[in-house]
Coordinates of N, CA and C in Angstrom, one line a residue:
R114 N 0.8 -1.2 0.0 CA 0.0 0.0 0.0 C 0.9 1.3 0.0
R115 N 2.0 1.2 0.7 CA 2.8 2.4 0.8 C 3.4 2.8 -0.6
V116 N 3.8 1.8 -1.4 CA 4.3 2.0 -2.8 C 3.2 2.7 -3.6
L117 N 2.0 2.2 -3.5 CA 0.9 2.7 -4.3 C 0.6 4.1 -3.8
F118 N 0.7 4.4 -2.5 CA 0.5 5.7 -2.0 C 1.5 6.7 -2.5
R119 N 2.8 6.3 -2.5 CA 3.9 7.1 -3.0 C 3.7 7.5 -4.4
S120 N 3.3 6.5 -5.3 CA 3.2 6.8 -6.7 C 2.0 7.7 -6.9
F121 N 0.9 7.5 -6.1 CA -0.2 8.4 -6.2 C 0.2 9.8 -5.8
M122 N 1.0 10.0 -4.7 CA 1.5 11.3 -4.3 C 2.4 11.9 -5.4
G123 N 3.2 11.1 -6.0 CA 4.0 11.6 -7.1 C 3.2 12.1 -8.3
V124 N 2.1 11.5 -8.6 CA 1.2 12.0 -9.6 C 0.6 13.3 -9.2
I125 N 0.2 13.4 -8.0 CA -0.4 14.7 -7.5 C 0.7 15.8 -7.6
T126 N 1.9 15.5 -7.1 CA 3.0 16.5 -7.1 C 3.3 16.9 -8.6
D127 N 3.4 15.9 -9.5 CA 3.7 16.2 -10.9 C 2.6 17.1 -11.5
K128 N 1.3 16.8 -11.2 CA 0.2 17.6 -11.7 C 0.2 19.0 -11.1
L129 N 0.5 19.1 -9.8 CA 0.6 20.4 -9.2 C 1.7 21.3 -9.9
G130 N 2.8 20.6 -10.2 CA 3.9 21.4 -10.9 C 3.5 21.8 -12.2
A131 N 2.8 20.9 -13.0 CA 2.3 21.3 -14.3 C 1.2 22.4 -14.2
D132 N 0.3 22.3 -13.2 CA -0.7 23.3 -13.1 C -0.1 24.7 -12.7
L133 N 0.9 24.6 -11.9 CA 1.6 25.9 -11.5 C 2.2 26.6 -12.7
K134 N 2.7 25.9 -13.6 CA 3.3 26.5 -14.8 C 2.3 27.2 -15.6
Q135 N 1.0 26.7 -15.6 CA 0.0 27.3 -16.4 C -0.7 28.5 -15.7
Q136 N -0.5 28.5 -14.4 CA -1.3 29.5 -13.5 C -0.8 30.9 -13.7
K137 N -1.7 31.8 -13.8 CA -1.3 33.2 -14.0 C -1.3 34.0 -12.6
D138 N -2.1 33.5 -11.7 CA -2.2 34.1 -10.4 C -1.9 33.1 -9.3
I139 N -0.9 33.4 -8.5 CA -0.5 32.5 -7.4 C -1.5 32.3 -6.4
H140 N -2.2 33.4 -6.1 CA -3.3 33.3 -5.0 C -4.4 32.4 -5.4
T141 N -4.8 32.4 -6.7 CA -5.8 31.5 -7.2 C -5.3 30.1 -7.1
F142 N -4.1 29.9 -7.5 CA -3.5 28.5 -7.4 C -3.5 28.0 -6.0
L143 N -3.1 28.8 -5.1 CA -3.0 28.4 -3.7 C -4.4 28.1 -3.1
E144 N -5.4 28.9 -3.5 CA -6.7 28.7 -3.0 C -7.3 27.4 -3.6
N145 N -7.1 27.2 -4.9 CA -7.7 26.1 -5.6 C -7.0 24.7 -5.2
N146 N -5.8 24.8 -4.7 CA -5.1 23.6 -4.3 C -4.7 23.4 -2.9
K147 N -5.4 24.2 -2.0 CA -5.0 24.2 -0.6 C -5.2 22.8 0.0
D148 N -6.0 21.9 -0.5 CA -6.2 20.6 0.1 C -5.1 19.6 -0.4
K149 N -4.3 20.0 -1.4 CA -3.2 19.2 -1.9 C -1.8 19.6 -1.4
L150 N -1.8 20.8 -0.8 CA -0.5 21.3 -0.3 C -0.2 20.8 1.1
L151 N 1.0 20.5 1.4 CA 1.4 19.9 2.7 C 1.7 21.0 3.7
D152 N 1.3 20.8 4.9 CA 1.7 21.6 6.0 C 2.7 20.8 6.8
M153 N 3.9 20.8 6.4 CA 4.9 19.9 7.0 C 6.2 20.8 7.3
N154 N 6.9 20.3 8.3 CA 8.1 20.9 8.7 C 9.1 19.8 9.2
L155 N 10.3 20.1 9.5 CA 11.2 19.1 9.9 C 10.8 18.3 11.1
P156 N 10.4 18.9 12.2 CA 10.0 18.0 13.4 C 8.8 17.1 13.0
K157 N 7.8 17.6 12.3 CA 6.6 16.8 11.9 C 7.1 15.7 11.0
Y158 N 8.0 15.9 10.1 CA 8.4 14.9 9.1 C 9.2 13.8 9.9
L159 N 10.1 14.3 10.8 CA 10.8 13.3 11.6 C 9.9 12.4 12.4
D160 N 8.9 13.0 13.0 CA 7.9 12.3 13.8 C 7.2 11.3 12.9
E161 N 6.8 11.7 11.7 CA 6.1 10.8 10.8 C 7.0 9.6 10.4
L162 N 8.3 9.9 10.1 CA 9.2 8.8 9.8 C 9.4 7.9 10.9
L163 N 9.5 8.4 12.1 CA 9.6 7.5 13.3 C 8.4 6.6 13.4
A164 N 7.2 7.1 13.3 CA 6.0 6.3 13.4 C 5.9 5.3 12.2
Q165 N 6.2 5.7 11.0 CA 6.2 4.8 9.8 C 7.1 3.6 10.0
K166 N 8.3 3.9 10.5 CA 9.3 2.9 10.6 C 9.4 2.2 12.0
N167 N 8.5 2.6 12.9 CA 8.4 2.0 14.2 C 9.8 2.2 14.9
L168 N 10.3 3.4 14.9 CA 11.6 3.7 15.5 C 11.4 4.6 16.7
T169 N 12.3 4.7 17.6 CA 12.3 5.6 18.7 C 13.4 6.7 18.5
K170 N 13.1 7.8 19.0 CA 14.1 8.9 18.9 C 15.4 8.5 19.6
S171 N 15.3 7.9 20.7 CA 16.6 7.5 21.4 C 17.4 6.5 20.7
D172 N 16.8 5.5 20.0 CA 17.5 4.5 19.2 C 18.1 5.2 18.0
V173 N 17.4 6.1 17.3 CA 17.9 6.8 16.2 C 19.1 7.7 16.6
I174 N 18.9 8.4 17.7 CA 20.0 9.3 18.1 C 21.3 8.5 18.4
K175 N 21.1 7.3 19.1 CA 22.3 6.5 19.4 C 23.0 6.0 18.1
K176 N 22.2 5.6 17.1 CA 22.8 5.1 15.9 C 23.4 6.3 15.0
S177 N 22.9 7.5 15.3 CA 23.3 8.6 14.4 C 24.7 9.1 14.8
G178 N 25.1 8.9 16.1 CA 26.4 9.4 16.5 C 26.4 10.8 16.9
L179 N 25.2 11.5 16.9 CA 25.1 12.9 17.3 C 25.0 13.0 18.8
P180 N 25.5 14.1 19.3 CA 25.3 14.3 20.8 C 23.8 14.3 21.1
V181 N 23.4 13.7 22.2 CA 22.0 13.5 22.5 C 21.2 14.8 22.6
T182 N 21.7 15.7 23.4 CA 21.0 17.0 23.6 C 20.8 17.7 22.2
Y183 N 21.9 17.7 21.5 CA 21.9 18.4 20.1 C 20.8 17.7 19.2
A184 N 20.8 16.4 19.2 CA 19.9 15.7 18.4 C 18.4 15.9 18.8
Y185 N 18.2 15.9 20.1 CA 16.8 16.2 20.6 C 16.3 17.6 20.1
K186 N 17.3 18.6 20.1 CA 16.9 19.9 19.6 C 16.6 19.9 18.1
I187 N 17.2 19.0 17.3 CA 16.9 18.9 15.9 C 15.4 18.3 15.8
F188 N 15.2 17.3 16.6 CA 13.8 16.7 16.5 C 12.7 17.6 17.0
S189 N 13.0 18.5 17.9 CA 12.0 19.5 18.4 C 11.9 20.7 17.5
G190 N 12.9 20.9 16.6 CA 12.9 22.1 15.7 C 13.6 23.3 16.3
Q191 N 14.2 23.1 17.5 CA 14.9 24.2 18.1 C 16.3 24.5 17.5
K192 N 16.8 23.5 16.7 CA 18.2 23.6 16.2 C 18.1 23.5 14.7
H193 N 18.6 24.5 14.0 CA 18.8 24.4 12.5 C 20.3 23.8 12.4
T194 N 20.4 22.8 11.7 CA 21.7 22.1 11.7 C 22.3 21.9 10.3
A195 N 23.5 21.5 10.3 CA 24.3 21.2 9.1 C 23.7 20.0 8.4
R196 N 23.9 20.0 7.1 CA 23.4 19.0 6.2 C 24.0 17.6 6.6
N197 N 25.2 17.5 6.9 CA 25.8 16.2 7.3 C 25.2 15.6 8.5
R198 N 24.7 16.4 9.4 CA 24.0 15.9 10.6 C 22.6 15.4 10.3
I199 N 22.0 16.1 9.4 CA 20.7 15.6 8.9 C 20.9 14.2 8.2
L200 N 21.9 14.1 7.5 CA 22.2 12.9 6.8 C 22.6 11.8 7.8
A201 N 23.2 12.1 8.9 CA 23.5 11.1 9.9 C 22.2 10.5 10.5
L202 N 21.2 11.4 10.7 CA 19.9 10.9 11.1 C 19.2 10.1 10.1
A203 N 19.3 10.5 8.8 CA 18.7 9.7 7.7 C 19.4 8.3 7.6
I204 N 20.7 8.2 7.8 CA 21.3 6.9 7.8 C 20.9 6.1 9.0
A205 N 20.9 6.7 10.1 CA 20.5 6.0 11.3 C 19.0 5.5 11.2
M206 N 18.2 6.2 10.5 CA 16.8 5.8 10.3 C 16.6 4.8 9.2
Q207 N 17.7 4.6 8.4 CA 17.7 3.7 7.2 C 16.6 4.2 6.2
L208 N 16.7 5.5 5.9 CA 15.7 6.1 5.0 C 16.1 5.7 3.6
S209 N 15.1 5.8 2.7 CA 15.4 5.7 1.3 C 16.0 7.0 0.8
I210 N 16.4 7.0 -0.4 CA 17.0 8.3 -1.0 C 15.9 9.3 -1.1
D211 N 14.7 8.9 -1.5 CA 13.6 9.9 -1.6 C 13.2 10.4 -0.2
E212 N 13.1 9.6 0.8 CA 12.8 10.0 2.1 C 13.9 11.0 2.6
T213 N 15.1 10.6 2.3 CA 16.3 11.5 2.7 C 16.2 12.8 2.0
N214 N 15.9 12.9 0.8 CA 15.8 14.1 0.0 C 14.6 15.0 0.6
H215 N 13.5 14.3 1.0 CA 12.4 15.1 1.6 C 12.9 15.6 3.0
L216 N 13.6 14.8 3.7 CA 14.2 15.3 5.0 C 15.1 16.5 4.8
L217 N 16.0 16.4 3.9 CA 16.9 17.5 3.5 C 16.1 18.8 3.2
N218 N 15.0 18.6 2.4 CA 14.2 19.7 2.0 C 13.6 20.4 3.2
Y219 N 13.0 19.6 4.1 CA 12.4 20.2 5.3 C 13.4 20.8 6.2
A220 N 14.7 20.3 6.2 CA 15.8 20.9 6.9 C 16.4 22.1 6.2
E221 N 15.9 22.5 5.0 CA 16.3 23.6 4.2 C 17.8 23.4 3.7
H222 N 18.0 22.2 3.2 CA 19.3 21.8 2.6 C 19.0 21.2 1.2
S223 N 20.1 21.2 0.4 CA 20.0 20.7 -0.9 C 19.8 19.1 -0.9
S224 N 19.1 18.6 -1.9 CA 19.0 17.2 -2.1 C 20.3 16.5 -2.4
L225 N 20.3 15.2 -2.2 CA 21.5 14.5 -2.7 C 21.6 14.5 -4.2
Y226 N 22.8 14.7 -4.6 CA 23.1 14.9 -6.1 C 24.1 13.8 -6.5
P227 N 23.6 12.9 -7.4 CA 24.5 11.7 -7.8 C 25.8 12.1 -8.5
R228 N 25.9 13.3 -9.0 CA 27.1 13.7 -9.7 C 28.2 14.2 -8.7
N229 N 27.8 14.4 -7.5 CA 28.7 14.8 -6.4 C 29.2 13.6 -5.8
P230 N 30.6 13.4 -5.8 CA 31.1 12.1 -5.2 C 30.8 11.9 -3.8
W231 N 30.8 12.9 -3.0 CA 30.4 12.8 -1.5 C 29.0 12.3 -1.4
D232 N 28.1 13.0 -2.1 CA 26.7 12.6 -2.1 C 26.5 11.2 -2.6
T233 N 27.2 10.8 -3.6 CA 27.1 9.4 -4.2 C 27.4 8.4 -3.1
I234 N 28.4 8.6 -2.3 CA 28.8 7.7 -1.2 C 27.6 7.6 -0.2
I235 N 27.0 8.7 0.1 CA 25.9 8.8 1.0 C 24.7 8.0 0.4
M236 N 24.5 8.2 -0.9 CA 23.4 7.5 -1.5 C 23.7 5.9 -1.5
Y237 N 24.9 5.6 -1.8 CA 25.3 4.2 -1.7 C 25.0 3.6 -0.3
A238 N 25.4 4.3 0.7 CA 25.2 3.9 2.1 C 23.7 3.8 2.4
L239 N 22.9 4.7 2.0 CA 21.5 4.6 2.2 C 20.9 3.4 1.5
Q240 N 21.3 3.2 0.3 CA 20.7 2.0 -0.5 C 21.0 0.7 0.2
R241 N 22.2 0.6 0.8 CA 22.7 -0.6 1.4 C 22.4 -0.7 2.9
H242 N 21.8 0.3 3.5 CA 21.4 0.4 4.9 C 22.7 0.3 5.8
L243 N 23.8 1.0 5.4 CA 25.0 1.0 6.2 C 24.8 1.9 7.4
S244 N 25.6 1.6 8.4 CA 25.6 2.5 9.6 C 26.3 3.8 9.3
V245 N 26.2 4.7 10.3 CA 27.0 5.9 10.2 C 28.5 5.6 10.2
I246 N 28.9 4.7 11.1 CA 30.3 4.3 11.2 C 30.8 3.7 9.8
E247 N 30.0 2.8 9.3 CA 30.4 2.2 8.0 C 30.5 3.3 6.9
T248 N 29.5 4.2 6.9 CA 29.5 5.3 5.9 C 30.8 6.2 6.1
N249 N 31.1 6.5 7.3 CA 32.3 7.3 7.6 C 33.6 6.6 7.1
I250 N 33.6 5.2 7.2 CA 34.8 4.5 6.7 C 34.8 4.6 5.2
L251 N 33.7 4.5 4.5 CA 33.7 4.6 3.0 C 34.2 6.0 2.6
L252 N 33.7 7.0 3.3 CA 34.1 8.4 3.0 C 35.5 8.6 3.2
T253 N 36.1 8.1 4.3 CA 37.5 8.3 4.6 C 38.3 7.5 3.6
D254 N 37.9 6.3 3.2 CA 38.6 5.5 2.2 C 38.7 6.3 0.9
A255 N 37.6 7.1 0.6 CA 37.6 7.8 -0.6 C 38.3 9.2 -0.5
K256 N 38.9 9.4 0.6 CA 39.6 10.7 0.9 C 38.6 11.9 0.9
A257 N 37.4 11.6 1.4 CA 36.4 12.6 1.5 C 36.2 12.9 2.9
S258 N 35.6 14.1 3.2 CA 35.3 14.4 4.6 C 34.3 13.5 5.2
P259 N 34.5 13.1 6.5 CA 33.6 12.1 7.1 C 32.2 12.8 7.4
L260 N 31.2 12.0 7.6 CA 29.9 12.4 7.9 C 29.9 13.2 9.2
L261 N 30.5 12.6 10.2 CA 30.7 13.2 11.5 C 32.1 13.0 11.9
E262 N 32.7 14.0 12.5 CA 34.1 13.9 13.0 C 34.1 13.8 14.5

């Protein structure tokens, strides 16, 4: 059901994008599509992911390698954080690349880009459900900056 839901949401998103291109007035577009627009932010999305994946904050934080207090501030929305720390959470949660890109979006960071070697290693780690430590080893072996130092 989740795959069907995602493809359905993709169709809605694609249609919204196409409709927006044709729209002459943004206010009309927003009014006509208010039921299709998401009211989402980083803490809400993190909570949604925890529920979907049956994870606890404390387990994710342990697996992420982030300082506990710092990580809880990210989950509560009190802390705007660096992209690599959001990616540590994504890896700890074993997110898909799409879920990770959504997480990055809500954290106001750029999506993973396959032509960027560092991002490619992160994508590889996500696809194979590697740990933060295993990801750091790959990055270090590639002479790239580690996810967390």
